[in-house]
CSV table of C-alpha atoms in Angstrom, one decimal:
chain,number,residue,atom,x,y,z
A,1,MET,CA,0.2,-6.2,35.2
A,2,MET,CA,2.8,-7.4,32.6
A,3,SER,CA,5.0,-4.8,31.0
A,4,LYS,CA,5.1,-4.6,27.2
A,5,LEU,CA,8.9,-4.8,27.3
A,6,GLY,CA,11.1,-5.8,30.2
A,7,VAL,CA,14.9,-5.5,30.3
A,8,PHE,CA,16.4,-7.2,33.4
A,9,ASP,CA,20.0,-6.8,34.4
A,10,VAL,CA,21.2,-6.9,30.8
A,11,SER,CA,24.9,-6.6,30.1
A,12,VAL,CA,26.7,-6.4,26.7
A,13,ARG,CA,30.4,-6.6,26.0
A,14,TYR,CA,32.4,-6.2,22.8
A,15,GLY,CA,35.5,-8.3,23.6
A,16,LYS,CA,36.7,-7.0,27.0
A,17,VAL,CA,35.0,-3.6,26.6
A,18,PRO,CA,31.6,-3.3,28.5
A,19,ALA,CA,28.9,-1.5,26.5
A,20,LEU,CA,26.0,-2.1,28.9
A,21,THR,CA,26.2,-3.1,32.6
A,22,ASP,CA,23.2,-4.6,34.5
A,23,VAL,CA,20.6,-2.4,32.6
A,24,THR,CA,17.0,-2.8,33.9
A,25,LEU,CA,14.0,-0.9,32.4
A,26,HIS,CA,10.4,-1.4,31.6
A,27,LEU,CA,7.9,-0.1,29.0
A,28,GLU,CA,4.2,-0.3,29.4
A,29,GLU,CA,1.7,-0.9,26.6
A,30,GLY,CA,1.3,2.3,24.4
A,31,GLU,CA,4.0,4.2,26.2
A,32,ARG,CA,6.5,6.5,24.4
A,33,VAL,CA,10.0,6.3,25.9
A,34,PHE,CA,13.1,8.2,24.9
A,35,ILE,CA,16.6,6.9,25.5
A,36,SER,CA,19.3,9.6,25.7
A,37,GLY,CA,22.9,10.0,26.8
A,38,PRO,CA,26.3,10.9,25.5
A,39,ASN,CA,28.2,9.1,22.7
A,40,GLY,CA,29.3,5.7,23.9
A,41,ALA,CA,26.6,5.5,26.6
A,42,GLY,CA,25.2,2.2,25.1
A,43,LYS,CA,22.0,3.5,23.5
A,44,SER,CA,22.4,1.7,20.2
A,45,SER,CA,23.8,-1.4,22.0
A,46,LEU,CA,20.6,-1.5,24.1
A,47,LEU,CA,18.4,-1.4,21.0
A,48,GLY,CA,20.5,-4.0,19.3
A,49,ALA,CA,20.2,-6.3,22.3
A,50,ILE,CA,16.4,-5.9,22.4
A,51,SER,CA,16.1,-6.6,18.6
A,52,GLY,CA,18.5,-9.6,18.8
A,53,ALA,CA,21.2,-8.0,16.6
A,54,VAL,CA,23.6,-7.8,19.6
A,55,ALA,CA,24.4,-10.7,21.9
A,56,THR,CA,24.0,-10.2,25.6
A,57,THR,CA,26.4,-11.5,28.2
A,58,HIS,CA,24.1,-11.4,31.1
A,59,GLY,CA,20.4,-10.8,32.0
A,60,ARG,CA,17.2,-11.3,30.0
A,61,ILE,CA,14.8,-9.4,27.8
A,62,GLU,CA,11.0,-10.1,27.5
A,63,MET,CA,8.2,-8.7,25.4
A,64,ASP,CA,4.6,-9.6,26.1
A,65,GLY,CA,5.9,-12.4,28.3
A,66,HIS,CA,8.0,-13.9,25.5
A,67,LEU,CA,11.7,-14.3,26.2
A,68,LEU,CA,13.7,-12.5,23.5
A,69,THR,CA,17.1,-13.3,24.8
A,70,GLY,CA,18.9,-15.7,22.5
A,71,ARG,CA,16.3,-15.5,19.7
A,72,ALA,CA,17.3,-14.5,16.2
A,73,PRO,CA,16.2,-11.0,15.0
A,74,GLU,CA,13.7,-12.6,12.5
A,75,ALA,CA,12.1,-14.6,15.3
A,76,ILE,CA,11.8,-11.4,17.5
A,77,ALA,CA,10.4,-9.5,14.5
A,78,ARG,CA,7.7,-12.1,14.2
A,79,LEU,CA,6.6,-11.4,17.8
A,80,GLY,CA,5.8,-7.8,16.8
A,81,LEU,CA,9.0,-5.8,17.3
A,82,SER,CA,10.2,-3.5,14.5
A,83,MET,CA,13.4,-1.4,14.3
A,84,VAL,CA,14.3,1.8,12.4
A,85,PRO,CA,18.1,1.7,12.5
A,86,GLU,CA,20.4,4.7,12.7
A,87,GLY,CA,21.4,5.7,9.2
A,88,ARG,CA,18.0,4.4,7.9
A,89,GLU,CA,19.5,1.6,5.8
A,90,ILE,CA,17.0,1.9,2.9
A,91,PHE,CA,17.7,0.2,-0.4
A,92,GLY,CA,18.7,3.0,-2.7
A,93,SER,CA,18.5,1.0,-5.9
A,94,LEU,CA,14.8,0.0,-5.2
A,95,THR,CA,11.8,2.2,-5.6
A,96,VAL,CA,9.9,3.7,-2.6
A,97,SER,CA,7.1,1.1,-3.1
A,98,GLU,CA,9.6,-1.8,-3.3
A,99,ASN,CA,11.3,-0.7,-0.1
A,100,LEU,CA,8.0,-0.8,1.7
A,101,ARG,CA,7.3,-4.3,0.5
A,102,VAL,CA,10.7,-5.4,1.9
A,103,GLY,CA,9.1,-5.1,5.3
A,104,THR,CA,6.2,-7.5,4.5
A,105,GLY,CA,8.2,-10.8,4.1
A,106,LEU,CA,7.3,-11.9,7.7
A,107,ARG,CA,3.6,-11.2,7.4
A,108,ARG,CA,0.9,-13.9,7.0
A,109,ASP,CA,-1.8,-11.4,6.1
A,110,ARG,CA,-0.4,-10.7,2.6
A,111,GLY,CA,-3.8,-9.6,1.4
A,112,ALA,CA,-3.7,-6.5,3.7
A,113,VAL,CA,-0.3,-5.3,2.4
A,114,GLU,CA,-1.6,-3.1,-0.4
A,115,GLY,CA,-4.0,-1.3,1.9
A,116,ASP,CA,-1.3,-0.8,4.5
A,117,ILE,CA,1.0,0.7,1.8
A,118,GLU,CA,-1.7,3.2,1.0
A,119,GLU,CA,-2.0,4.1,4.7
A,120,ILE,CA,1.8,4.8,4.7
A,121,PHE,CA,1.3,7.1,1.7
A,122,GLU,CA,-1.5,8.9,3.5
A,123,ALA,CA,0.7,9.4,6.6
A,124,PHE,CA,3.7,10.5,4.4
A,125,PRO,CA,2.2,12.1,1.3
A,126,ILE,CA,5.6,12.9,-0.3
A,127,LEU,CA,6.3,9.1,-0.4
A,128,GLY,CA,3.1,8.6,-2.2
A,129,GLU,CA,4.0,11.2,-4.8
A,130,ARG,CA,7.4,9.5,-5.2
A,131,ARG,CA,6.3,5.9,-4.9
A,132,HIS,CA,7.9,4.9,-8.3
A,133,ALA,CA,11.1,6.9,-7.7
A,134,SER,CA,14.4,5.4,-6.7
A,135,ALA,CA,14.8,5.5,-2.9
A,136,GLY,CA,18.4,6.7,-3.3
A,137,ALA,CA,17.1,9.9,-4.9
A,138,LEU,CA,15.1,10.9,-1.8
A,139,SER,CA,16.2,13.6,0.6
A,140,GLY,CA,17.4,12.6,4.1
A,141,GLY,CA,14.1,13.5,5.6
A,142,GLN,CA,12.2,11.5,3.0
A,143,GLN,CA,14.5,8.5,3.5
A,144,GLN,CA,13.7,8.7,7.3
A,145,MET,CA,10.0,8.7,6.5
A,146,LEU,CA,10.5,5.7,4.2
A,147,ALA,CA,12.5,3.8,6.9
A,148,ILE,CA,9.6,4.4,9.4
A,149,GLY,CA,7.1,3.4,6.8
A,150,ARG,CA,9.0,0.2,6.1
A,151,ALA,CA,9.2,-0.6,9.8
A,152,LEU,CA,5.4,-0.1,10.1
A,153,MET,CA,4.8,-2.5,7.2
A,154,THR,CA,5.7,-5.4,9.5
A,155,ASN,CA,2.6,-4.5,11.5
A,156,PRO,CA,4.6,-4.1,14.8
A,157,LYS,CA,3.3,-3.8,18.4
A,158,LEU,CA,6.6,-2.2,19.6
A,159,MET,CA,8.7,0.0,17.3
A,160,MET,CA,12.2,1.2,18.1
A,161,VAL,CA,13.7,4.2,16.3
A,162,ASP,CA,17.4,5.0,16.6
A,163,GLU,CA,18.2,8.7,16.2
A,164,PRO,CA,15.3,9.8,14.0
A,165,SER,CA,16.5,13.5,14.0
A,166,LEU,CA,20.1,12.7,13.0
A,167,GLY,CA,21.2,15.0,10.2
A,168,LEU,CA,17.8,16.5,9.5
A,169,ALA,CA,16.6,20.1,9.5
A,170,PRO,CA,14.4,21.0,12.6
A,171,LYS,CA,11.3,21.5,10.4
A,172,ILE,CA,11.7,18.0,8.9
A,173,VAL,CA,12.2,16.6,12.4
A,174,ASP,CA,9.0,18.2,13.5
A,175,GLN,CA,7.2,16.6,10.6
A,176,VAL,CA,8.7,13.2,11.3
A,177,TYR,CA,7.7,13.3,15.0
A,178,ASP,CA,4.3,14.7,14.4
A,179,THR,CA,3.6,11.7,12.1
A,180,LEU,CA,5.2,9.2,14.5
A,181,VAL,CA,2.9,10.4,17.4
A,182,GLN,CA,-0.1,10.3,15.1
A,183,LEU,CA,0.7,6.8,14.0
A,184,GLN,CA,1.3,5.7,17.6
A,185,GLU,CA,-2.2,6.9,18.6
A,186,GLU,CA,-3.9,5.3,15.5
A,187,ARG,CA,-2.2,2.0,15.8
A,188,GLY,CA,-1.7,1.7,19.6
A,189,LEU,CA,2.0,1.4,19.2
A,190,THR,CA,4.6,1.3,22.0
A,191,LEU,CA,7.6,3.5,21.0
A,192,LEU,CA,11.2,3.3,22.2
A,193,ILE,CA,13.2,6.2,20.6
A,194,VAL,CA,16.9,7.1,20.9
A,195,GLU,CA,17.0,10.9,20.9
A,196,GLN,CA,19.9,13.1,21.9
A,197,SER,CA,17.8,16.3,22.3
A,198,SER,CA,16.0,16.5,25.7
A,199,THR,CA,14.3,19.6,24.3
A,200,ARG,CA,12.9,17.6,21.4
A,201,ALA,CA,11.8,14.8,23.7
A,202,ALA,CA,10.1,17.3,26.0
A,203,ARG,CA,8.3,18.9,23.1
A,204,VAL,CA,7.0,15.5,21.9
A,205,GLY,CA,6.2,14.3,25.4
A,206,GLY,CA,6.9,11.0,27.1
A,207,ARG,CA,9.3,9.4,29.5
A,208,MET,CA,13.1,9.6,29.2
A,209,ILE,CA,15.7,7.1,30.3
A,210,LEU,CA,19.2,8.4,30.5
A,211,LEU,CA,22.3,6.2,29.9
A,212,ARG,CA,25.9,7.0,30.8
A,213,GLY,CA,28.8,4.6,30.7
A,214,GLY,CA,26.4,1.7,29.9
A,215,SER,CA,24.2,2.2,32.9
A,216,VAL,CA,20.9,3.8,33.6
A,217,VAL,CA,21.5,7.1,35.4
A,218,GLY,CA,18.0,8.7,35.1
A,219,ASP,CA,14.4,7.8,34.5
A,220,GLY,CA,11.5,10.2,34.5
A,221,ASP,CA,9.3,12.7,32.6
A,222,ALA,CA,11.1,14.1,29.5
A,223,ALA,CA,9.8,17.6,30.1
A,224,ALA,CA,11.2,17.6,33.7
A,225,PHE,CA,14.6,16.6,32.4
A,226,ALA,CA,14.6,19.5,29.9
A,227,GLU,CA,13.2,22.0,32.4
A,228,LYS,CA,15.7,21.2,35.2
A,229,ASP,CA,18.6,20.6,32.8
A,230,LEU,CA,19.1,17.2,34.4
A,231,LEU,CA,20.4,15.9,31.1
A,232,SER,CA,23.6,17.7,31.7
A,233,GLU,CA,23.9,16.3,35.2
A,234,ALA,CA,23.3,12.8,33.9
A,235,TYR,CA,25.9,13.3,31.2
A,236,PHE,CA,28.6,14.8,33.4
A,237,GLY,CA,27.6,14.5,37.0
A,238,GLN,CA,28.1,11.7,39.5
A,239,SER,CA,24.6,11.5,41.1
A,240,LYS,CA,21.6,9.9,39.5
A,241,ALA,CA,19.2,12.3,37.9
A,242,GLN,CA,15.6,11.4,38.9
A,243,PRO,CA,12.9,13.9,38.0
A,244,LYS,CA,9.4,13.2,39.1
A,245,LYS,CA,7.9,10.4,37.0
A,246,GLU,CA,4.7,11.2,35.2
A,247,ALA,CA,2.5,9.3,32.7
A,248,ALA,CA,3.5,9.7,29.1
A,249,GLN,CA,1.6,12.3,27.2
């Protein structure tokens, strides 16, 4: 059976500095996978390499059997991959509705756009209430919801989210994740999420891949990592942390 996403021996360097070294991982259709690790572990570089924003120096990346390596980000997006970047990168001078429409430029089914926007407003009611407001006036949590909504407007099959809880209050993070999981189930999405908190990942449920020093040092059930505190071992220890692998919840 073909994986949804396959990363094979991928390396990334910035000048002479290695960011990723021979990273290999796979995501199955509909899976929810968390990427965690200390600062400088290569988490954002990995997402950048998959999305085409960061050049690889070695290895290959495939999605649904299509080779992503060497393709432009726009071409990768057309294959059904969408990215919610760290820092959200919404357009503060545009309204909420205008930001959502930014994500529709690559779509061919333009007639379905308005209906999809209403679905986003149903998923995130506060965005619907503020649809005509300047996005720059939204709170951090509301901007994160908008960034997720904009990514969904490309009608993706695989969505990557870089640090969705960064700078947000725990209650808002709960709301963001609850909606992400609901949208995943409704749309059959495959999710790849950079998340620093093993506790948060365990609560949401799924698989966790740990990076340290640009290499994979652990791969298994997120709850097992949190329960056995294997995250600390993977951050600071020398051995590879490998909890029992289980199916994503």
